[in-house]
Coordinates of C-alpha atoms in Angstrom, one line a residue:
M240 CA -6.2 29.0 36.4
T241 CA -7.1 30.2 32.9
V242 CA -6.0 33.7 32.1
S243 CA -6.5 35.6 28.8
T244 CA -4.8 38.7 27.7
E245 CA -6.2 41.7 25.9
G246 CA -7.5 40.8 22.4
S247 CA -6.3 37.3 22.5
A248 CA -9.1 35.7 20.6
A249 CA -7.8 34.1 17.4
L250 CA -8.7 35.9 14.2
R251 CA -12.1 37.0 15.5
P252 CA -14.9 37.3 13.0
V253 CA -17.3 40.2 12.9
P254 CA -19.9 39.2 15.5
P255 CA -23.2 38.3 13.7
S256 CA -26.3 39.9 15.0
G257 CA -29.2 38.1 16.5
P258 CA -29.5 35.0 18.6
A259 CA -27.2 32.9 16.4
A260 CA -24.1 34.8 17.5
H261 CA -21.4 32.6 18.8
A262 CA -18.8 33.4 21.5
P263 CA -15.1 33.1 20.4
G264 CA -13.4 29.8 21.0
G265 CA -16.3 27.5 20.3
S266 CA -18.9 28.4 23.0
Q267 CA -22.4 28.7 21.5
S268 CA -23.9 30.5 24.4
S269 CA -24.6 34.2 24.1
D270 CA -23.3 36.9 26.4
A271 CA -26.7 37.2 28.1
D272 CA -26.7 33.4 28.8
Q273 CA -23.3 33.6 30.3
V274 CA -24.4 36.5 32.6
R275 CA -27.4 34.5 33.7
A276 CA -25.4 31.3 34.2
P277 CA -21.7 32.1 34.8
G278 CA -21.2 28.7 36.5
R279 CA -22.5 26.9 33.4
A280 CA -20.3 28.9 31.1
L281 CA -17.2 28.3 33.3
R282 CA -17.9 24.5 33.2
S283 CA -18.4 24.7 29.5
R284 CA -15.0 26.4 29.0
G285 CA -13.3 23.9 31.4
G286 CA -14.9 21.0 29.6
L287 CA -13.7 22.2 26.2
L288 CA -10.2 22.7 27.6
L289 CA -10.2 19.2 28.9
L290 CA -11.3 17.9 25.5
E291 CA -8.4 19.8 23.9
A292 CA -6.0 18.3 26.4
A293 CA -7.3 14.8 25.7
V294 CA -7.0 15.2 21.9
A295 CA -3.5 16.7 22.2
F296 CA -2.1 13.9 24.4
A297 CA -3.8 11.2 22.3
A298 CA -2.4 12.6 19.2
A299 CA 1.1 12.8 20.8
L300 CA 1.0 9.0 21.5
L301 CA -0.3 8.0 18.1
L302 CA 2.9 8.3 16.0
P303 CA 5.2 6.6 18.6
L304 CA 2.9 3.7 18.8
L305 CA 2.8 3.4 15.0
A306 CA 6.6 3.6 14.8
R307 CA 7.0 0.6 17.1
G308 CA 5.9 -1.6 14.2
F309 CA 8.5 -0.3 11.6
K310 CA 10.7 -3.1 10.2
L311 CA 14.1 -1.4 9.7
N312 CA 17.7 -1.3 10.9
P313 CA 18.1 2.0 12.7
L314 CA 21.8 2.1 12.2
N315 CA 21.4 2.1 8.4
R316 CA 21.2 5.6 6.9
I317 CA 18.7 4.6 4.2
A318 CA 16.6 3.0 6.8
Q319 CA 16.7 6.1 8.9
V320 CA 15.5 8.2 6.0
S321 CA 12.8 5.8 5.2
G322 CA 11.7 5.8 8.8
L323 CA 11.5 9.6 8.9
A324 CA 9.5 9.6 5.7
A325 CA 7.1 7.0 7.1
I326 CA 6.6 9.2 10.2
Q327 CA 6.1 12.3 8.1
L328 CA 3.6 10.6 5.9
R329 CA 1.5 9.5 8.8
F330 CA 1.9 12.9 10.5
A331 CA 0.7 14.7 7.3
L332 CA -2.3 12.4 6.7
I333 CA -3.6 12.6 10.3
G334 CA -3.0 16.3 10.4
L335 CA -4.9 16.8 7.1
L336 CA -7.8 14.8 8.5
F337 CA -8.1 17.3 11.3
I338 CA -7.9 20.2 9.0
G339 CA -10.5 18.6 6.7
A340 CA -12.8 18.4 9.8
V341 CA -12.3 22.2 10.2
V342 CA -13.3 22.7 6.5
L343 CA -16.4 20.5 6.9
A344 CA -17.3 22.3 10.1
M345 CA -17.2 25.6 8.2
R346 CA -19.6 24.3 5.5
L347 CA -22.1 22.3 7.6
R348 CA -24.9 23.8 9.7
G349 CA -23.9 27.4 9.1
G350 CA -20.4 26.9 10.6
R351 CA -21.9 26.2 14.1
H352 CA -19.1 23.8 15.1
F353 CA -16.3 25.7 13.4
D354 CA -14.8 27.0 16.6
L355 CA -14.9 23.5 18.2
A356 CA -13.2 21.9 15.2
T357 CA -10.6 24.6 15.2
R358 CA -9.8 24.0 18.9
L359 CA -9.4 20.2 18.4
A360 CA -7.3 20.6 15.2
A361 CA -4.9 23.1 16.9
A362 CA -4.6 20.7 19.9
A363 CA -4.0 17.7 17.6
L364 CA -1.3 19.4 15.6
A365 CA 0.6 20.3 18.8
G366 CA 0.4 16.7 20.0
L367 CA 1.3 15.2 16.6
A368 CA 4.3 17.5 16.3
S369 CA 6.0 16.3 19.5
G370 CA 4.7 12.8 18.8
F371 CA 6.8 13.0 15.6
V372 CA 9.9 13.6 17.6
A373 CA 9.0 10.8 20.0
A374 CA 8.4 8.5 17.1
G375 CA 11.9 9.4 15.8
A376 CA 13.3 8.4 19.2
V377 CA 11.4 5.1 18.9
V378 CA 13.0 4.5 15.5
A379 CA 16.5 5.5 16.7
L380 CA 16.2 3.0 19.6
L381 CA 14.6 0.1 17.8
G382 CA 16.1 -3.2 18.9
T383 CA 17.8 -2.0 22.1
P384 CA 16.2 -1.7 25.6
W385 CA 18.7 1.0 26.6
P386 CA 18.0 4.7 26.8
M387 CA 20.0 7.1 24.7
F388 CA 23.7 6.9 25.8
G389 CA 23.0 3.8 27.9
L390 CA 24.7 4.2 31.3
N391 CA 27.2 6.9 30.1
G392 CA 27.3 10.5 30.9
D393 CA 24.2 12.3 32.3
S394 CA 22.0 9.3 31.3
G395 CA 24.0 6.9 33.5
R396 CA 24.1 9.4 36.5
I397 CA 20.3 9.9 36.3
V398 CA 19.7 6.2 36.1
E399 CA 21.9 5.6 39.1
W400 CA 20.5 8.4 41.2
A401 CA 16.9 7.4 40.4
H402 CA 17.6 3.9 41.5
A403 CA 19.0 5.2 44.8
V404 CA 16.0 7.5 45.6
A405 CA 13.5 4.8 44.7
N406 CA 15.1 2.6 47.3
G407 CA 15.1 5.3 50.0
Q408 CA 18.7 6.3 49.6
P409 CA 20.0 9.8 48.9
S410 CA 20.9 10.6 45.3
G411 CA 24.5 11.3 44.3
S412 CA 23.8 15.1 44.1
P413 CA 21.7 17.0 46.6
V414 CA 21.3 19.9 44.2
Y415 CA 20.0 17.9 41.2
P416 CA 16.3 18.5 40.7
P417 CA 14.5 15.7 42.5
M418 CA 11.3 15.4 40.4
P419 CA 12.9 13.6 37.4
L420 CA 14.7 11.2 39.7
Y421 CA 11.6 10.3 41.7
T422 CA 9.5 10.1 38.6
L423 CA 12.0 7.7 36.9
G424 CA 12.4 5.7 40.1
Y425 CA 8.7 5.1 40.8
Y426 CA 7.9 4.5 37.1
A427 CA 10.6 1.8 37.0
E428 CA 9.1 0.2 40.2
W429 CA 5.6 0.2 38.7
F430 CA 6.3 -0.7 35.1
R431 CA 9.8 -2.1 34.7
G432 CA 10.4 -4.2 37.8
G433 CA 12.7 -1.6 39.3
N434 CA 15.0 -1.4 36.2
T435 CA 15.6 2.3 36.0
A436 CA 17.9 2.0 33.0
Y437 CA 15.3 0.4 30.8
A438 CA 12.6 2.7 32.2
F439 CA 14.6 5.8 31.3
K440 CA 14.2 4.8 27.6
D441 CA 10.4 4.9 28.1
L442 CA 10.5 8.2 29.7
Q443 CA 12.7 9.7 27.1
I444 CA 10.1 8.8 24.5
L445 CA 7.1 9.8 26.6
G446 CA 8.7 13.0 27.7
A447 CA 9.3 14.1 24.1
A448 CA 5.7 13.1 23.2
A449 CA 4.3 15.2 26.1
F450 CA 6.2 18.3 25.1
G451 CA 3.8 19.6 22.5
P452 CA 0.5 19.1 24.5
L453 CA 2.0 20.7 27.7
V454 CA 3.3 23.7 25.8
Y455 CA 0.0 24.2 24.0
L456 CA -2.0 24.0 27.2
A457 CA 0.3 26.4 28.9
W458 CA -0.1 29.0 26.2
R459 CA -3.9 28.5 26.2
M460 CA -3.9 30.4 29.4
L461 CA -2.9 33.4 27.4
L462 CA -4.0 32.9 23.8
S463 CA -6.7 31.3 21.7
P464 CA -6.1 27.9 20.1
V465 CA -4.6 28.9 16.7
R466 CA -2.5 31.7 18.3
A467 CA -1.3 29.4 21.0
L468 CA -0.2 26.9 18.4
A469 CA 1.5 29.5 16.1
F470 CA 3.0 31.9 18.6
G471 CA 3.8 29.5 21.6
V472 CA 4.2 26.0 20.3
V473 CA 6.1 26.6 17.1
P474 CA 8.9 28.6 18.7
A475 CA 9.3 25.9 21.4
F476 CA 10.2 23.3 18.8
A477 CA 13.6 24.9 18.3
L478 CA 14.3 23.4 21.8
I479 CA 12.5 20.0 21.9
D480 CA 14.9 17.3 23.2
S481 CA 14.3 13.5 23.5
Y482 CA 17.5 12.8 25.4
K483 CA 16.7 14.8 28.6
P484 CA 13.3 16.2 27.7
Y485 CA 12.3 17.6 31.1
S486 CA 14.8 20.5 31.2
Q487 CA 13.7 22.1 28.0
T488 CA 10.0 21.3 28.8
V489 CA 10.3 23.3 32.0
L490 CA 11.7 26.3 30.1
V491 CA 8.9 26.4 27.5
L492 CA 6.3 26.0 30.2
L493 CA 7.8 28.5 32.7
I494 CA 7.6 31.4 30.3
P495 CA 3.8 31.3 29.7
V496 CA 3.1 30.4 33.3
L497 CA 5.1 33.4 34.6
V498 CA 3.5 35.7 32.0
A499 CA 0.0 34.4 33.0
M500 CA 0.9 35.0 36.6
V501 CA 1.9 38.6 35.9
V502 CA -1.4 39.1 34.0
A503 CA -3.3 37.7 36.9
L504 CA -1.4 40.0 39.3
R505 CA -2.3 43.0 37.3
R506 CA -6.0 42.1 37.6
S507 CA -5.9 41.0 41.2
G508 CA -7.1 44.3 42.5
E509 CA -10.5 43.7 40.9
E510 CA -10.8 40.0 41.9
G511 CA -12.9 38.5 44.6
W512 CA -11.0 37.1 47.6
R513 CA -11.7 33.5 47.2
P514 CA -10.8 33.2 43.4
L515 CA -7.8 35.5 44.1
L516 CA -6.3 33.2 46.7
L517 CA -7.1 30.0 44.8
K518 CA -5.5 31.4 41.6
G519 CA -2.4 32.5 43.5
A520 CA -2.1 29.1 45.1
G521 CA -2.5 27.4 41.8
F522 CA 0.3 29.4 40.2
G523 CA 2.6 28.8 43.2
A524 CA 2.0 25.1 43.1
V525 CA 2.7 24.9 39.4
L526 CA 5.9 26.9 39.8
G527 CA 6.9 24.6 42.6
V528 CA 6.5 21.5 40.4
L529 CA 8.5 23.2 37.6
F530 CA 11.2 24.2 40.1
L531 CA 11.5 20.6 41.4
T532 CA 11.9 19.5 37.8
Y533 CA 14.6 21.9 36.6
S534 CA 15.6 25.0 38.6
G535 CA 18.1 26.7 36.3
W536 CA 15.6 28.7 34.3
F537 CA 14.3 30.4 37.5
L538 CA 17.8 31.9 38.1
W539 CA 18.0 33.4 34.6
S540 CA 14.4 34.7 34.7
A541 CA 14.2 36.1 38.3
A542 CA 15.2 39.7 37.7
G543 CA 13.0 40.1 34.6
V544 CA 10.0 38.6 36.4
L545 CA 10.5 40.8 39.5
F546 CA 10.6 43.9 37.2
A547 CA 7.4 42.9 35.5
A548 CA 5.7 42.1 38.8
L549 CA 6.6 45.5 40.3
L550 CA 5.5 47.2 37.1
Y551 CA 2.1 45.5 37.0
F552 CA 1.4 45.3 40.7
P553 CA -2.0 46.8 41.4
W554 CA -0.6 49.7 43.4
K555 CA -3.8 51.8 42.8
T556 CA -6.6 49.4 42.3
G557 CA -5.9 47.0 45.2
P558 CA -2.5 46.7 46.8
L559 CA -3.8 44.5 49.6
K560 CA -5.3 42.0 47.2
G561 CA -2.1 42.1 45.1
A562 CA -0.1 41.3 48.2
A563 CA -2.5 38.5 49.1
F564 CA -2.2 37.0 45.6
M565 CA 1.6 37.0 45.8
G566 CA 1.5 35.7 49.3
S567 CA -0.7 32.7 48.4
A568 CA 1.5 32.0 45.5
L569 CA 4.6 32.1 47.6
A570 CA 3.0 29.9 50.3
A571 CA 2.0 27.2 47.8
F572 CA 5.4 27.3 46.2
L573 CA 7.1 26.8 49.5
V574 CA 4.8 23.9 50.4
V575 CA 5.7 22.2 47.2
A576 CA 9.3 23.1 46.7
G577 CA 10.5 24.8 49.9
R578 CA 12.7 21.9 51.1
Y579 CA 14.5 21.8 47.8
L580 CA 14.8 25.6 47.7
M581 CA 16.6 25.5 51.1
V582 CA 19.0 22.8 49.8
M583 CA 19.7 25.0 46.7
L584 CA 20.4 28.0 48.8
K585 CA 22.7 26.1 51.1
E586 CA 24.5 23.7 48.7
G587 CA 24.3 25.8 45.6
Q588 CA 26.9 28.3 47.1
T589 CA 29.5 25.6 47.2
T590 CA 28.6 23.7 44.0
K591 CA 31.0 24.8 41.2
D592 CA 30.9 23.8 37.6
Y593 CA 34.5 23.5 36.3
N594 CA 33.6 21.7 33.1
F595 CA 34.5 23.9 30.2
R596 CA 32.6 22.9 27.1
F597 CA 32.7 23.7 23.4
D598 CA 30.4 26.8 23.8
N599 CA 32.6 28.3 26.6
F600 CA 35.3 29.0 24.0
T601 CA 33.0 30.9 21.6
D602 CA 31.7 34.5 21.4
P603 CA 29.5 34.9 24.5
A604 CA 27.1 37.3 22.5
Y605 CA 26.3 34.4 20.1
Y606 CA 23.3 32.4 21.4
L607 CA 21.2 31.7 18.2
M608 CA 22.3 28.2 17.7
W609 CA 23.7 25.7 20.3
R610 CA 26.0 22.9 19.0
T611 CA 25.5 21.0 22.3
D612 CA 28.2 19.5 24.5
M613 CA 29.2 17.1 21.7
P614 CA 29.4 19.3 18.6
G615 CA 31.3 16.9 16.3
K616 CA 33.3 18.4 13.5
V617 CA 33.1 22.2 13.6
G618 CA 34.3 24.7 11.1
D619 CA 34.0 28.5 11.7
W620 CA 31.9 29.1 14.8
P621 CA 29.9 31.1 15.2
P622 CA 29.0 31.1 11.5
P623 CA 30.2 34.3 9.9
G624 CA 27.3 36.8 9.4
E625 CA 26.7 39.4 6.7
F626 CA 26.5 42.5 9.0
G627 CA 29.6 42.9 11.2
G628 CA 29.7 39.2 11.7
V629 CA 26.1 39.1 12.6
G630 CA 23.7 37.0 10.5
L631 CA 20.3 38.0 9.1
F632 CA 18.5 35.8 11.7
A633 CA 20.0 37.8 14.5
L634 CA 19.1 41.1 12.9
V635 CA 15.5 39.9 12.5
T636 CA 15.2 38.9 16.1
F637 CA 16.6 42.2 17.4
V638 CA 14.3 44.2 15.1
C639 CA 11.3 42.1 16.3
L640 CA 12.3 42.7 19.9
G641 CA 12.0 46.5 19.3
V642 CA 8.8 46.2 17.2
A643 CA 7.2 44.0 19.8
I644 CA 7.9 46.5 22.6
W645 CA 6.7 49.3 20.4
L646 CA 3.4 47.6 19.6
G647 CA 2.9 46.0 23.0
L648 CA 4.5 48.4 25.4
R649 CA 1.4 48.3 27.6
K650 CA 0.8 44.5 27.4
P651 CA 2.2 42.3 30.2
L652 CA 2.5 39.5 27.6
V653 CA 5.2 41.4 25.7
V654 CA 6.8 43.3 28.5
T655 CA 7.3 40.2 30.7
I656 CA 8.9 38.2 27.9
A657 CA 11.2 41.1 26.9
A658 CA 12.2 41.5 30.6
M659 CA 13.0 37.8 30.8
F660 CA 15.1 38.0 27.7
I661 CA 17.1 40.9 29.1
S662 CA 17.4 39.2 32.5
A663 CA 18.9 36.1 30.9
W664 CA 21.3 38.2 28.8
V665 CA 22.6 40.1 31.8
M666 CA 23.0 37.0 33.9
R667 CA 24.9 35.3 31.0
M668 CA 27.3 38.2 30.6
Y669 CA 27.8 38.5 34.4
I670 CA 28.8 34.8 34.8
A671 CA 30.9 34.7 31.7
S672 CA 32.7 37.9 32.7
H673 CA 33.9 36.1 35.9
M674 CA 34.8 32.9 34.1
Y675 CA 38.6 33.6 34.0
E676 CA 38.8 34.8 37.6
T677 CA 36.8 31.8 39.1
Q678 CA 37.7 29.2 36.4
T679 CA 34.1 28.1 36.6
V680 CA 31.3 28.3 34.0
Q681 CA 28.2 27.7 36.1
L682 CA 26.2 26.5 33.1
Y683 CA 25.9 30.1 31.7
T684 CA 25.7 28.7 28.1
R685 CA 22.4 27.2 29.0
T686 CA 21.0 30.7 28.7
N687 CA 21.2 30.1 25.0
N688 CA 18.0 28.3 25.1
Q689 CA 16.1 30.9 27.0
L690 CA 17.4 33.8 24.9
L691 CA 16.5 31.9 21.7
Y692 CA 13.0 31.0 22.9
C693 CA 12.2 34.4 24.2
G694 CA 13.5 36.0 20.9
L695 CA 11.4 33.6 18.8
I696 CA 8.3 34.3 20.8
L697 CA 8.8 38.1 20.5
C698 CA 9.1 37.6 16.7
A699 CA 5.9 35.7 16.7
L700 CA 4.2 38.3 18.9
V701 CA 4.9 40.9 16.3
A702 CA 2.7 38.9 13.9
H703 CA 0.2 38.5 16.8
L704 CA 0.0 42.2 17.5
V705 CA -0.2 43.2 13.8
S706 CA -3.0 40.7 13.2
L707 CA -4.9 42.1 16.2
K708 CA -4.7 45.6 14.8
L709 CA -5.9 44.3 11.4
A710 CA -8.8 42.5 13.1
E711 CA -9.7 45.7 14.9
R712 CA -9.8 47.7 11.7
R713 CA -11.8 45.0 10.0
T714 CA -14.4 45.0 12.8
A715 CA -14.6 48.8 12.8
S716 CA -15.1 48.9 9.0
A717 CA -17.8 46.2 9.2
E718 CA -19.6 48.1 12.0
A719 CA -19.5 51.3 9.8
G720 CA -21.0 49.3 6.9
S721 CA -17.9 49.8 4.6
P722 CA -16.0 47.0 2.9
T723 CA -13.3 45.5 5.1
G724 CA -10.8 44.6 2.4
F725 CA -9.9 41.5 4.3
P726 CA -10.8 37.8 3.6
G727 CA -13.0 36.0 6.1
R728 CA -11.8 34.5 9.4
E729 CA -12.4 30.9 8.3
G730 CA -10.0 31.1 5.4
A731 CA -7.4 32.6 7.6
V732 CA -7.7 29.8 10.2
I733 CA -7.6 27.0 7.6
G734 CA -4.7 28.6 5.8
T735 CA -2.8 29.1 9.1
L736 CA -3.4 25.4 10.1
C737 CA -2.1 24.2 6.7
A738 CA 1.0 26.3 7.0
L739 CA 1.7 25.2 10.6
L740 CA 1.2 21.5 9.6
L741 CA 4.0 21.8 7.0
L742 CA 6.2 23.9 9.3
L743 CA 5.9 21.6 12.3
G744 CA 6.3 18.5 10.2
T745 CA 9.6 19.9 8.7
V746 CA 10.9 21.1 12.1
S747 CA 10.0 17.8 13.8
S748 CA 11.7 15.8 11.2
S749 CA 14.9 17.8 11.5
M750 CA 14.9 17.5 15.3
S751 CA 14.2 13.7 15.0
D752 CA 17.1 13.3 12.5
R753 CA 19.4 14.9 15.0
Y754 CA 19.1 11.7 17.1
M755 CA 19.4 9.1 14.4
P756 CA 22.4 6.8 15.3
A757 CA 25.8 7.6 13.8
Q758 CA 29.4 7.6 14.9
D759 CA 30.0 11.3 14.1
G760 CA 30.6 12.9 17.6
T761 CA 27.3 14.8 17.6
Y762 CA 24.2 13.9 19.5
R763 CA 23.8 11.0 17.1
I764 CA 26.4 9.1 19.1
L765 CA 23.9 8.9 22.0
P766 CA 21.6 6.3 20.4
W767 CA 24.5 4.7 18.6
V768 CA 26.1 3.8 22.0
S769 CA 22.7 2.4 23.1
H770 CA 23.0 -0.2 20.3
T771 CA 26.5 -1.3 21.4
I772 CA 25.9 -2.0 25.1
R773 CA 25.4 -5.6 26.3
Q774 CA 21.9 -6.2 27.6
Q775 CA 21.3 -7.4 31.1
N776 CA 20.5 -10.9 29.8
G777 CA 24.0 -11.0 28.4
K778 CA 23.0 -10.7 24.7
C779 CA 23.8 -7.9 22.3
P780 CA 21.0 -5.6 21.1
K781 CA 19.4 -6.8 17.9
F782 CA 21.2 -4.3 15.5
A783 CA 24.6 -4.1 17.3
P784 CA 27.2 -3.4 14.6
K785 CA 28.7 -6.8 13.4
G786 CA 26.8 -8.4 16.3
E787 CA 29.4 -7.1 18.8
C788 CA 28.8 -5.2 22.1
S789 CA 30.4 -4.6 25.4
K790 CA 29.6 -3.6 29.0
D791 CA 30.1 0.1 28.4
G792 CA 29.4 0.2 24.7
D793 CA 31.2 2.2 22.0
Q794 CA 33.4 4.8 23.8
S795 CA 34.7 6.5 20.6
W796 CA 32.7 9.6 21.6
L797 CA 35.4 10.5 24.1
S798 CA 37.7 11.4 21.3
Y799 CA 35.4 14.2 20.3
I800 CA 35.3 16.1 23.6
R801 CA 39.0 15.9 24.5

């Protein structure tokens, strides 16, 4: 189901002449070889992608495994800082080893393995970055078997419902996405003796670790390795979450999957029937799994995706094939998620959200930073900006939205994401405008995350589109025999990987620190509570404050939401 957009190869070099020419992305076969043996070339690309996936997931698990051996008290602030520094040190050293391998590949054997080393380094950095956040969760929960927040709030409901479905009983909410519940329930049966509470801790850590590799692989359908890392994975780290990692993971996967589907729809008129139907069914099945995992993002995105699909439908080149592609996708989606969709259509009409949260009392046009449901102590909010109350970050994102549309007006990658941004914005304002009349909020503040992610991607795509233009000029100049004025591709790749290593390390540390235990009413209270709940064997967790614990744990967090 690999789809590539126009000009997506990362920082292409000027193709050398002669038989030594390499294909972008690490393949060493020439174009003529690929024409003679398309099956072999396809297998080669598939094998390389599997290798990238293996490296990414292995790298994601490395730091959490190392963090299990740390000897520190996670409730002590100095210990927390030391733990973050220890993770950062390991992250940097391992990342530098991969970048060093890219440098070696550039210098050895005429750079024959440079593309392969670049692929593996980009995949490894994506895995290491989310592994950093997972390792932070390991540190935050050292000494307690409970998940973040124990059996309180959403955590407690998920644990209870998962236990019910694993035992053949209905969950407490028919509209709650079933995939997380069944995953937790069966994981608990297989690995935790049916203890869904303790199993949820494992899945919080594993879910955070899998975030980076999954996002990277999703964007690899559209972009080459370094570009997928820079323009897809990096923006996603504004949303990574180790408390309920599945909801944000669905969002950051849904966007590239839907864009890739629109790209495939655009080209469907020229596809053969068999690959066309298989590709459509593949997209439908993937979307079905995502829908079963968290359905809210589909609502915010629907209008924008419909617009893009109508815009890029092959009306002239093959409308019948386009209809067949969409029909196979719809059929596969219904096979996977049709039953849950019917439940949502029936029960969703009567399910109302009356829970007014912190963000429901703030300016609805502000979406750039979410203080969560437990914001702690808050001063002026939204933060006052320099231009009519709007900050520089907002101005940059809006300018990039316009520039991205200007440079990529004919590219489905840009148009689809812009349409999803506008769709989420309209849905947000529609629901919020009826809030007083209905006295319901219907989770409209969750559109914050989609708006932020789409805005960040559009900013990144400006750099992507500009670099493509520069690469085209460099190639044209080289073909004309004139100096290009640009440094070589290898230096650009290595410099980009070094910059992304530092950026991802810094962002991952910040997102990990957000969950270090503390009694401050923010998300830090979640792991703090986990250290104050009596274990099922009757003992307190190892680092319980003053050695004291209780059945429900520290409930001081309630004072922050009243």
